[in-house]
């Protein structure tokens, strides 16, 4: 829970919805705590939900003081783990305390899950009537499902759509599916050059590769710096939904085909008060280039892929999200202005790289090898520096 988010929610008290619930004090009736958590897990949205403790029915903060029913994170997780949830899956939660205007406010975070609807496999005793096995309790707006009923048919339909990712965009469904390679089947075509992947849970999701492409000119780039053979042979990768192409990019075999990479994204950092910029290569963890690189190599896991992944991590910056990218690019720019000389390629490194390019074979591609090597070294220096900033900086990007 972010303090700024909590303060924003508190301004709306006592109004409640399917994202948050206010309580004046901790639960003396643990069965009611279980019921509230189940209701907040079984919501149709894709956000975390919150139980905010220390706010009375009028919306006034009263704080949590000397409450014998307080639970910490581990106690709450142990409590939930002991309950007879169907499929042996229990809700994931957190407990945090905040000091606001002299009041202690406790927050139970009920983490969003696509594993809905959840329900009990056995009755659970509760003051006011048992929570019954098989009933689907759900939060709709500011109301919980009655304890002796299941949620509405409409809400049930929304929950199943959420479970199977039918309520999100095609691109987001693809991103989810790529994180579960065991649900895909791999096929080879044309003497095992072209590949096809079909998603078993929805055969409309099909990934195809074809090549090599003979009209792609740039055959050397900085994200291959750690490889022994650094020449790039391009293939095309396309993500289909039915007959429609949702996304396409370039994929290329590395280390004599023992693993593959999707071309990383281009990063450009503009240097203020000049026409200068620094370029480099990066992946975002929830974007297609990163997800596809992990996906295609999941079919050939082994020592060569583990070594390859270390090389990729050496040559490409990996960010959690775009916000983190902006944070480190700005931080790099500040450091660069005071340390420009550190980003000039080392002559000996350039000689080694030129030799590497020549050994890999230029195959007649145009362009000055010296200039190509210089550009690759400059980008790699940016990558190395940003990775150092990531390892040293503990401050959270905002």
Tab-separated table of C-alpha atoms in Angstrom:
chain	number	residue	atom	x	y	z
A	1	UNK	CA	0.000	0.000	0.000
A	2	UNK	CA	1.326	3.407	-0.982
A	3	UNK	CA	0.827	6.192	1.603
A	4	UNK	CA	-0.333	8.608	-1.083
A	5	UNK	CA	-2.957	6.076	-2.218
A	6	UNK	CA	-4.112	5.565	1.378
A	7	UNK	CA	-4.483	9.313	1.932
A	8	UNK	CA	-6.524	9.589	-1.263
A	9	UNK	CA	-8.835	6.772	-0.147
A	10	UNK	CA	-9.261	8.343	3.313
A	11	UNK	CA	-10.563	11.549	1.727
A	12	UNK	CA	-13.476	9.485	0.373
A	13	UNK	CA	-14.451	7.905	3.705
A	14	UNK	CA	-16.980	6.656	4.687
A	15	UNK	CA	-17.848	5.794	1.068
A	16	UNK	CA	-16.919	2.200	0.234
A	17	UNK	CA	-16.790	0.168	-2.981
A	18	UNK	CA	-15.309	-3.052	-4.387
A	19	UNK	CA	-11.770	-1.676	-3.912
A	20	UNK	CA	-11.846	-0.812	-0.202
A	21	UNK	CA	-13.753	-1.319	3.043
A	22	UNK	CA	-13.452	0.672	6.302
A	23	UNK	CA	-13.450	-0.869	9.776
A	24	UNK	CA	-13.380	0.911	13.128
A	25	UNK	CA	-11.403	-1.871	14.816
A	26	UNK	CA	-9.815	-5.237	14.149
A	27	UNK	CA	-12.049	-8.280	13.788
A	28	UNK	CA	-13.098	-10.072	16.973
A	29	UNK	CA	-15.140	-12.369	14.689
A	30	UNK	CA	-12.473	-14.077	12.591
A	31	UNK	CA	-15.141	-15.722	10.461
A	32	UNK	CA	-16.242	-12.249	9.360
A	33	UNK	CA	-12.616	-11.420	8.463
A	34	UNK	CA	-12.495	-14.526	6.293
A	35	UNK	CA	-15.779	-13.593	4.638
A	36	UNK	CA	-14.622	-10.028	3.856
A	37	UNK	CA	-11.354	-11.247	2.338
A	38	UNK	CA	-13.144	-13.791	0.140
A	39	UNK	CA	-15.546	-11.114	-1.062
A	40	UNK	CA	-12.672	-8.793	-1.985
A	41	UNK	CA	-10.754	-11.534	-3.820
A	42	UNK	CA	-13.856	-12.364	-5.875
A	43	UNK	CA	-14.050	-8.975	-7.579
A	44	UNK	CA	-14.244	-8.419	-11.326
A	45	UNK	CA	-11.577	-5.697	-11.446
A	46	UNK	CA	-7.821	-6.319	-11.752
A	47	UNK	CA	-6.630	-4.187	-8.814
A	48	UNK	CA	-5.610	-4.919	-5.239
A	49	UNK	CA	-8.285	-4.299	-2.590
A	50	UNK	CA	-7.937	-2.919	0.924
A	51	UNK	CA	-9.493	-3.279	4.364
A	52	UNK	CA	-8.642	-0.056	6.201
A	53	UNK	CA	-8.844	-0.349	9.992
A	54	UNK	CA	-9.132	2.628	12.321
A	55	UNK	CA	-11.935	4.570	10.573
A	56	UNK	CA	-15.451	4.697	12.098
A	57	UNK	CA	-18.829	4.575	10.324
A	58	UNK	CA	-18.879	8.350	9.858
A	59	UNK	CA	-15.525	8.285	8.061
A	60	UNK	CA	-13.624	9.794	10.981
A	61	UNK	CA	-10.176	8.448	11.818
A	62	UNK	CA	-10.112	6.927	15.299
A	63	UNK	CA	-6.937	4.876	14.973
A	64	UNK	CA	-5.972	1.459	16.251
A	65	UNK	CA	-4.929	1.428	19.909
A	66	UNK	CA	-4.460	-1.484	22.303
A	67	UNK	CA	-6.518	-3.777	20.082
A	68	UNK	CA	-6.119	-7.391	21.231
A	69	UNK	CA	-7.349	-8.700	17.861
A	70	UNK	CA	-4.519	-7.176	15.801
A	71	UNK	CA	-2.868	-9.596	13.362
A	72	UNK	CA	0.453	-9.208	11.573
A	73	UNK	CA	1.241	-10.375	8.042
A	74	UNK	CA	2.364	-13.867	9.036
A	75	UNK	CA	-0.543	-14.441	11.433
A	76	UNK	CA	-3.052	-13.473	8.759
A	77	UNK	CA	-1.430	-15.714	6.162
A	78	UNK	CA	-1.339	-18.632	8.629
A	79	UNK	CA	-5.023	-18.028	9.418
A	80	UNK	CA	-5.991	-18.139	5.737
A	81	UNK	CA	-3.764	-21.123	5.002
A	82	UNK	CA	-5.587	-23.117	7.678
A	83	UNK	CA	-8.973	-22.714	5.946
A	84	UNK	CA	-10.435	-25.318	3.551
A	85	UNK	CA	-10.179	-23.393	0.287
A	86	UNK	CA	-11.007	-25.419	-2.802
A	87	UNK	CA	-8.026	-26.252	-5.048
A	88	UNK	CA	-5.680	-25.724	-2.045
A	89	UNK	CA	-5.264	-22.080	-3.007
A	90	UNK	CA	-5.642	-19.316	-0.433
A	91	UNK	CA	-5.730	-15.512	-0.857
A	92	UNK	CA	-2.480	-13.560	-0.711
A	93	UNK	CA	-2.518	-10.654	1.746
A	94	UNK	CA	-0.331	-8.123	3.524
A	95	UNK	CA	-0.699	-6.092	6.738
A	96	UNK	CA	0.849	-2.637	7.172
A	97	UNK	CA	0.571	0.192	9.708
A	98	UNK	CA	0.669	3.932	8.945
A	99	UNK	CA	0.837	7.001	11.179
A	100	UNK	CA	-1.529	9.690	9.869
A	101	UNK	CA	-2.296	12.871	11.850
A	102	UNK	CA	-1.349	11.126	15.081
A	103	UNK	CA	-3.492	8.051	14.380
A	104	UNK	CA	-2.315	4.528	13.664
A	105	UNK	CA	-4.171	3.173	10.640
A	106	UNK	CA	-3.780	-0.513	9.768
A	107	UNK	CA	-4.303	-1.728	6.206
A	108	UNK	CA	-4.937	-5.276	5.030
A	109	UNK	CA	-4.052	-5.536	1.357
A	110	UNK	CA	-5.948	-8.269	-0.478
A	111	UNK	CA	-3.882	-8.891	-3.576
A	112	UNK	CA	-5.576	-9.177	-6.925
A	113	UNK	CA	-5.740	-12.679	-8.373
A	114	UNK	CA	-7.015	-14.167	-11.598
A	115	UNK	CA	-7.605	-17.442	-9.761
A	116	UNK	CA	-11.282	-16.632	-9.263
A	117	UNK	CA	-13.882	-17.515	-8.201
A	118	UNK	CA	-12.508	-18.858	-4.915
A	119	UNK	CA	-14.721	-20.797	-2.515
A	120	UNK	CA	-14.579	-23.182	0.424
A	121	UNK	CA	-14.597	-26.962	0.124
A	122	UNK	CA	-16.025	-27.368	3.658
A	123	UNK	CA	-18.240	-25.264	5.900
A	124	UNK	CA	-16.431	-22.890	8.266
A	125	UNK	CA	-18.033	-21.992	11.595
A	126	UNK	CA	-18.725	-18.322	12.095
A	127	UNK	CA	-20.630	-16.250	14.633
A	128	UNK	CA	-23.843	-15.315	12.852
A	129	UNK	CA	-23.957	-18.433	10.691
A	130	UNK	CA	-21.402	-20.638	8.919
A	131	UNK	CA	-19.617	-19.807	5.688
A	132	UNK	CA	-20.858	-22.563	3.415
A	133	UNK	CA	-18.915	-24.835	1.115
A	134	UNK	CA	-19.378	-24.187	-2.579
A	135	UNK	CA	-20.957	-20.733	-2.252
A	136	UNK	CA	-19.300	-17.904	-4.185
A	137	UNK	CA	-19.020	-14.799	-2.022
A	138	UNK	CA	-18.251	-11.636	-3.984
A	139	UNK	CA	-18.034	-7.880	-3.533
A	140	UNK	CA	-20.260	-5.811	-5.849
A	141	UNK	CA	-19.875	-2.057	-5.404
A	142	UNK	CA	-20.099	-1.624	-1.592
A	143	UNK	CA	-22.069	-4.809	-0.848
A	144	UNK	CA	-20.963	-8.307	0.127
A	145	UNK	CA	-22.842	-11.421	-0.942
A	146	UNK	CA	-25.240	-12.620	1.811
A	147	UNK	CA	-23.652	-15.408	3.853
A	148	UNK	CA	-26.200	-18.041	2.771
A	149	UNK	CA	-26.177	-17.196	-0.966
A	150	UNK	CA	-23.885	-17.234	-3.992
A	151	UNK	CA	-23.198	-14.097	-5.971
A	152	UNK	CA	-25.339	-13.052	-8.928
A	153	UNK	CA	-25.198	-14.807	-12.301
A	154	UNK	CA	-23.835	-11.647	-13.914
A	155	UNK	CA	-21.010	-11.357	-11.373
A	156	UNK	CA	-20.209	-15.038	-11.766
A	157	UNK	CA	-19.864	-14.552	-15.517
A	158	UNK	CA	-17.504	-11.605	-14.943
A	159	UNK	CA	-15.373	-13.673	-12.554
A	160	UNK	CA	-14.986	-16.517	-15.067
A	161	UNK	CA	-14.099	-14.020	-17.776
A	162	UNK	CA	-11.412	-12.660	-15.468
A	163	UNK	CA	-10.082	-16.155	-14.746
A	164	UNK	CA	-9.646	-16.933	-18.437
A	165	UNK	CA	-8.498	-13.403	-19.361
A	166	UNK	CA	-11.480	-12.799	-21.601
A	167	UNK	CA	-12.085	-9.336	-20.153
A	168	UNK	CA	-8.771	-7.801	-21.229
A	169	UNK	CA	-7.295	-6.706	-24.555
A	170	UNK	CA	-5.856	-9.255	-26.999
A	171	UNK	CA	-2.349	-7.913	-26.381
A	172	UNK	CA	-2.727	-8.336	-22.627
A	173	UNK	CA	-4.090	-11.857	-23.142
A	174	UNK	CA	-1.004	-12.608	-25.228
A	175	UNK	CA	1.281	-11.272	-22.507
A	176	UNK	CA	-0.383	-13.508	-19.958
A	177	UNK	CA	-0.196	-16.542	-22.249
A	178	UNK	CA	3.513	-15.973	-22.984
A	179	UNK	CA	4.248	-16.315	-19.266
A	180	UNK	CA	2.857	-19.874	-19.384
A	181	UNK	CA	4.849	-21.687	-22.113
A	182	UNK	CA	3.679	-25.102	-20.887
A	183	UNK	CA	0.267	-24.232	-22.332
A	184	UNK	CA	1.748	-23.926	-25.851
A	185	UNK	CA	2.541	-26.548	-28.484
A	186	UNK	CA	5.585	-26.108	-30.735
A	187	UNK	CA	5.652	-27.191	-34.397
A	188	UNK	CA	8.458	-27.126	-36.987
A	189	UNK	CA	8.090	-26.518	-40.700
A	190	UNK	CA	10.380	-26.467	-43.742
A	191	UNK	CA	13.146	-28.685	-42.392
A	192	UNK	CA	12.952	-27.196	-38.879
A	193	UNK	CA	13.757	-23.646	-39.951
A	194	UNK	CA	10.359	-22.002	-39.504
A	195	UNK	CA	8.543	-22.543	-36.215
A	196	UNK	CA	4.916	-22.269	-35.129
A	197	UNK	CA	3.561	-22.102	-31.582
A	198	UNK	CA	-0.141	-22.659	-30.815
A	199	UNK	CA	-1.756	-21.760	-27.472
A	200	UNK	CA	-3.678	-24.836	-26.332
A	201	UNK	CA	-6.173	-22.826	-24.257
A	202	UNK	CA	-7.124	-20.686	-27.256
A	203	UNK	CA	-5.917	-21.845	-30.703
A	204	UNK	CA	-6.626	-18.355	-32.064
A	205	UNK	CA	-3.286	-17.387	-30.482
A	206	UNK	CA	-0.585	-18.505	-32.911
A	207	UNK	CA	3.063	-17.422	-33.144
A	208	UNK	CA	5.027	-17.940	-36.365
A	209	UNK	CA	8.670	-17.401	-37.259
A	210	UNK	CA	10.105	-17.361	-40.765
A	211	UNK	CA	13.406	-16.520	-42.413
A	212	UNK	CA	16.253	-15.900	-42.661
A	213	UNK	CA	15.632	-12.441	-44.122
A	214	UNK	CA	18.124	-11.425	-46.779
A	215	UNK	CA	17.109	-7.756	-47.050
A	216	UNK	CA	17.941	-6.716	-43.447
A	217	UNK	CA	21.124	-4.658	-43.579
A	218	UNK	CA	22.402	-4.172	-40.022
A	219	UNK	CA	24.138	-7.378	-38.976
A	220	UNK	CA	26.079	-6.201	-35.905
A	221	UNK	CA	24.681	-4.543	-32.807
A	222	UNK	CA	25.628	-3.791	-29.204
A	223	UNK	CA	23.276	-6.395	-27.670
A	224	UNK	CA	25.562	-9.105	-29.122
A	225	UNK	CA	28.754	-7.819	-27.477
A	226	UNK	CA	29.211	-10.789	-25.129
A	227	UNK	CA	28.792	-13.414	-27.836
A	228	UNK	CA	31.686	-15.204	-29.522
A	229	UNK	CA	30.032	-14.964	-32.947
A	230	UNK	CA	28.281	-11.607	-33.078
A	231	UNK	CA	26.917	-11.535	-36.617
A	232	UNK	CA	23.092	-11.371	-36.665
A	233	UNK	CA	20.968	-13.441	-39.049
A	234	UNK	CA	17.455	-12.009	-38.994
A	235	UNK	CA	14.182	-13.922	-38.858
A	236	UNK	CA	10.635	-12.548	-38.594
A	237	UNK	CA	8.369	-13.388	-35.646
A	238	UNK	CA	4.635	-12.622	-35.829
A	239	UNK	CA	1.875	-12.955	-33.237
A	240	UNK	CA	-1.510	-13.782	-34.724
A	241	UNK	CA	-5.019	-13.711	-33.354
A	242	UNK	CA	-6.875	-15.721	-35.950
A	243	UNK	CA	-5.702	-14.251	-39.249
A	244	UNK	CA	-4.834	-10.857	-37.771
A	245	UNK	CA	-1.233	-9.928	-36.910
A	246	UNK	CA	-1.222	-8.443	-33.406
A	247	UNK	CA	2.527	-7.838	-33.134
A	248	UNK	CA	5.658	-8.521	-35.157
A	249	UNK	CA	9.380	-8.104	-34.619
A	250	UNK	CA	12.751	-9.627	-35.478
A	251	UNK	CA	14.165	-12.746	-33.871
A	252	UNK	CA	17.649	-14.151	-34.396
A	253	UNK	CA	19.555	-17.276	-33.348
A	254	UNK	CA	22.534	-16.757	-31.054
A	255	UNK	CA	25.530	-18.951	-30.238
A	256	UNK	CA	25.027	-21.138	-33.318
A	257	UNK	CA	21.322	-21.462	-32.588
A	258	UNK	CA	21.553	-22.712	-28.997
A	259	UNK	CA	19.222	-19.865	-28.002
A	260	UNK	CA	17.364	-16.946	-29.574
A	261	UNK	CA	16.731	-13.251	-28.952
A	262	UNK	CA	14.025	-10.797	-29.911
A	263	UNK	CA	15.498	-7.455	-30.942
A	264	UNK	CA	15.576	-5.191	-27.836
A	265	UNK	CA	14.018	-1.748	-27.780
A	266	UNK	CA	16.004	1.378	-28.666
A	267	UNK	CA	16.626	3.854	-25.874
A	268	UNK	CA	17.602	7.478	-26.540
A	269	UNK	CA	18.743	9.815	-23.768
A	270	UNK	CA	18.796	13.461	-24.846
A	271	UNK	CA	21.580	15.508	-23.294
A	272	UNK	CA	20.299	18.980	-22.251
A	273	UNK	CA	21.636	22.165	-23.875
A	274	UNK	CA	23.142	20.241	-26.782
A	275	UNK	CA	22.211	18.256	-29.878
A	276	UNK	CA	23.827	15.193	-28.327
A	277	UNK	CA	22.034	12.018	-27.329
A	278	UNK	CA	23.136	8.618	-26.038
A	279	UNK	CA	21.553	5.467	-27.416
A	280	UNK	CA	21.404	2.011	-25.868
A	281	UNK	CA	19.254	-1.142	-25.824
A	282	UNK	CA	16.758	-2.295	-23.189
A	283	UNK	CA	13.930	-4.681	-22.347
A	284	UNK	CA	10.772	-3.976	-20.342
A	285	UNK	CA	9.700	-7.022	-18.349
A	286	UNK	CA	6.042	-6.751	-19.337
A	287	UNK	CA	6.600	-5.960	-23.010
A	288	UNK	CA	6.712	-8.322	-25.979
A	289	UNK	CA	10.488	-8.350	-26.745
A	290	UNK	CA	11.363	-9.519	-23.214
A	291	UNK	CA	8.417	-11.898	-22.857
A	292	UNK	CA	9.032	-13.471	-26.268
A	293	UNK	CA	12.755	-13.913	-25.606
A	294	UNK	CA	11.978	-15.786	-22.396
A	295	UNK	CA	9.151	-17.676	-24.115
A	296	UNK	CA	10.990	-19.075	-27.146
A	297	UNK	CA	13.947	-20.160	-25.020
A	298	UNK	CA	11.722	-21.963	-22.525
A	299	UNK	CA	11.452	-24.695	-25.172
A	300	UNK	CA	15.210	-25.236	-25.126
A	301	UNK	CA	16.101	-24.792	-21.469
A	302	UNK	CA	19.556	-26.053	-20.576
A	303	UNK	CA	23.085	-24.946	-19.845
A	304	UNK	CA	23.445	-23.077	-23.152
A	305	UNK	CA	20.331	-20.989	-22.442
A	306	UNK	CA	21.482	-20.178	-18.904
A	307	UNK	CA	24.816	-18.972	-20.275
A	308	UNK	CA	22.995	-17.094	-23.027
A	309	UNK	CA	20.699	-15.371	-20.555
A	310	UNK	CA	23.723	-14.142	-18.600
A	311	UNK	CA	25.123	-12.694	-21.827
A	312	UNK	CA	21.825	-10.969	-22.629
A	313	UNK	CA	21.714	-9.475	-19.146
A	314	UNK	CA	25.236	-8.132	-19.687
A	315	UNK	CA	24.380	-6.411	-22.971
A	316	UNK	CA	20.846	-5.118	-22.376
A	317	UNK	CA	19.322	-3.042	-19.571
A	318	UNK	CA	16.247	-4.759	-18.106
A	319	UNK	CA	13.584	-2.576	-16.488
A	320	UNK	CA	10.473	-3.587	-14.583
A	321	UNK	CA	8.388	-0.951	-16.352
A	322	UNK	CA	8.498	2.308	-18.274
A	323	UNK	CA	8.469	4.378	-15.088
A	324	UNK	CA	11.688	2.737	-13.958
A	325	UNK	CA	13.233	3.327	-17.400
A	326	UNK	CA	12.509	7.072	-17.209
A	327	UNK	CA	13.935	7.227	-13.700
A	328	UNK	CA	17.281	5.635	-14.624
A	329	UNK	CA	17.607	7.494	-17.903
A	330	UNK	CA	17.261	10.776	-15.998
A	331	UNK	CA	19.751	9.566	-13.386
A	332	UNK	CA	22.185	8.558	-16.134
A	333	UNK	CA	21.898	11.979	-17.761
A	334	UNK	CA	22.814	13.708	-14.483
A	335	UNK	CA	25.878	11.483	-14.053
A	336	UNK	CA	26.905	11.780	-17.690
A	337	UNK	CA	27.130	15.582	-17.589
A	338	UNK	CA	29.866	15.315	-14.933
A	339	UNK	CA	31.662	12.249	-16.341
A	340	UNK	CA	31.636	12.552	-20.142
A	341	UNK	CA	35.160	11.193	-20.535
A	342	UNK	CA	34.098	7.880	-18.990
A	343	UNK	CA	31.945	7.208	-22.054
A	344	UNK	CA	34.659	7.363	-24.692
A	345	UNK	CA	35.412	3.887	-26.107
A	346	UNK	CA	38.726	2.372	-25.101
A	347	UNK	CA	41.026	1.975	-28.181
A	348	UNK	CA	42.073	-1.542	-27.156
A	349	UNK	CA	38.430	-2.589	-26.710
A	350	UNK	CA	37.648	-1.184	-30.157
A	351	UNK	CA	40.456	-3.237	-31.726
A	352	UNK	CA	39.156	-6.416	-30.100
A	353	UNK	CA	35.613	-5.687	-31.262
A	354	UNK	CA	36.708	-4.959	-34.841
A	355	UNK	CA	38.587	-8.259	-34.837
A	356	UNK	CA	35.456	-9.998	-33.527
A	357	UNK	CA	33.340	-8.475	-36.309
A	358	UNK	CA	35.842	-9.576	-38.935
A	359	UNK	CA	35.944	-13.138	-37.552
A	360	UNK	CA	32.138	-13.275	-37.608
A	361	UNK	CA	32.169	-12.429	-41.311
A	362	UNK	CA	30.813	-9.220	-42.811
A	363	UNK	CA	29.407	-11.025	-45.878
A	364	UNK	CA	29.893	-7.876	-47.909
A	365	UNK	CA	27.633	-5.624	-45.817
A	366	UNK	CA	28.304	-1.958	-46.376
A	367	UNK	CA	29.523	0.448	-43.730
A	368	UNK	CA	32.779	1.264	-42.038
A	369	UNK	CA	33.562	-1.522	-39.543
A	370	UNK	CA	35.443	0.951	-37.359
A	371	UNK	CA	32.403	3.228	-37.091
A	372	UNK	CA	30.102	0.269	-36.433
A	373	UNK	CA	32.407	-0.927	-33.639
A	374	UNK	CA	32.594	2.587	-32.137
A	375	UNK	CA	28.788	2.872	-32.099
A	376	UNK	CA	28.458	-0.557	-30.468
A	377	UNK	CA	31.027	0.290	-27.780
A	378	UNK	CA	29.346	3.618	-26.990
A	379	UNK	CA	25.966	1.943	-26.543
A	380	UNK	CA	27.492	-0.782	-24.413
A	381	UNK	CA	29.108	1.778	-22.105
A	382	UNK	CA	25.682	3.313	-21.512
A	383	UNK	CA	24.234	-0.119	-20.734
A	384	UNK	CA	27.053	-0.915	-18.308
A	385	UNK	CA	26.659	2.404	-16.507
A	386	UNK	CA	22.888	2.169	-16.124
A	387	UNK	CA	23.278	-1.366	-14.784
A	388	UNK	CA	25.746	-0.030	-12.197
A	389	UNK	CA	23.216	2.631	-11.209
A	390	UNK	CA	20.576	-0.076	-10.819
A	391	UNK	CA	22.819	-2.164	-8.575
A	392	UNK	CA	23.850	0.788	-6.405
A	393	UNK	CA	20.621	2.746	-6.162
A	394	UNK	CA	18.124	1.592	-3.585
A	395	UNK	CA	15.805	4.570	-4.053
A	396	UNK	CA	12.458	3.631	-5.560
A	397	UNK	CA	11.619	5.229	-8.926
A	398	UNK	CA	8.658	7.592	-8.768
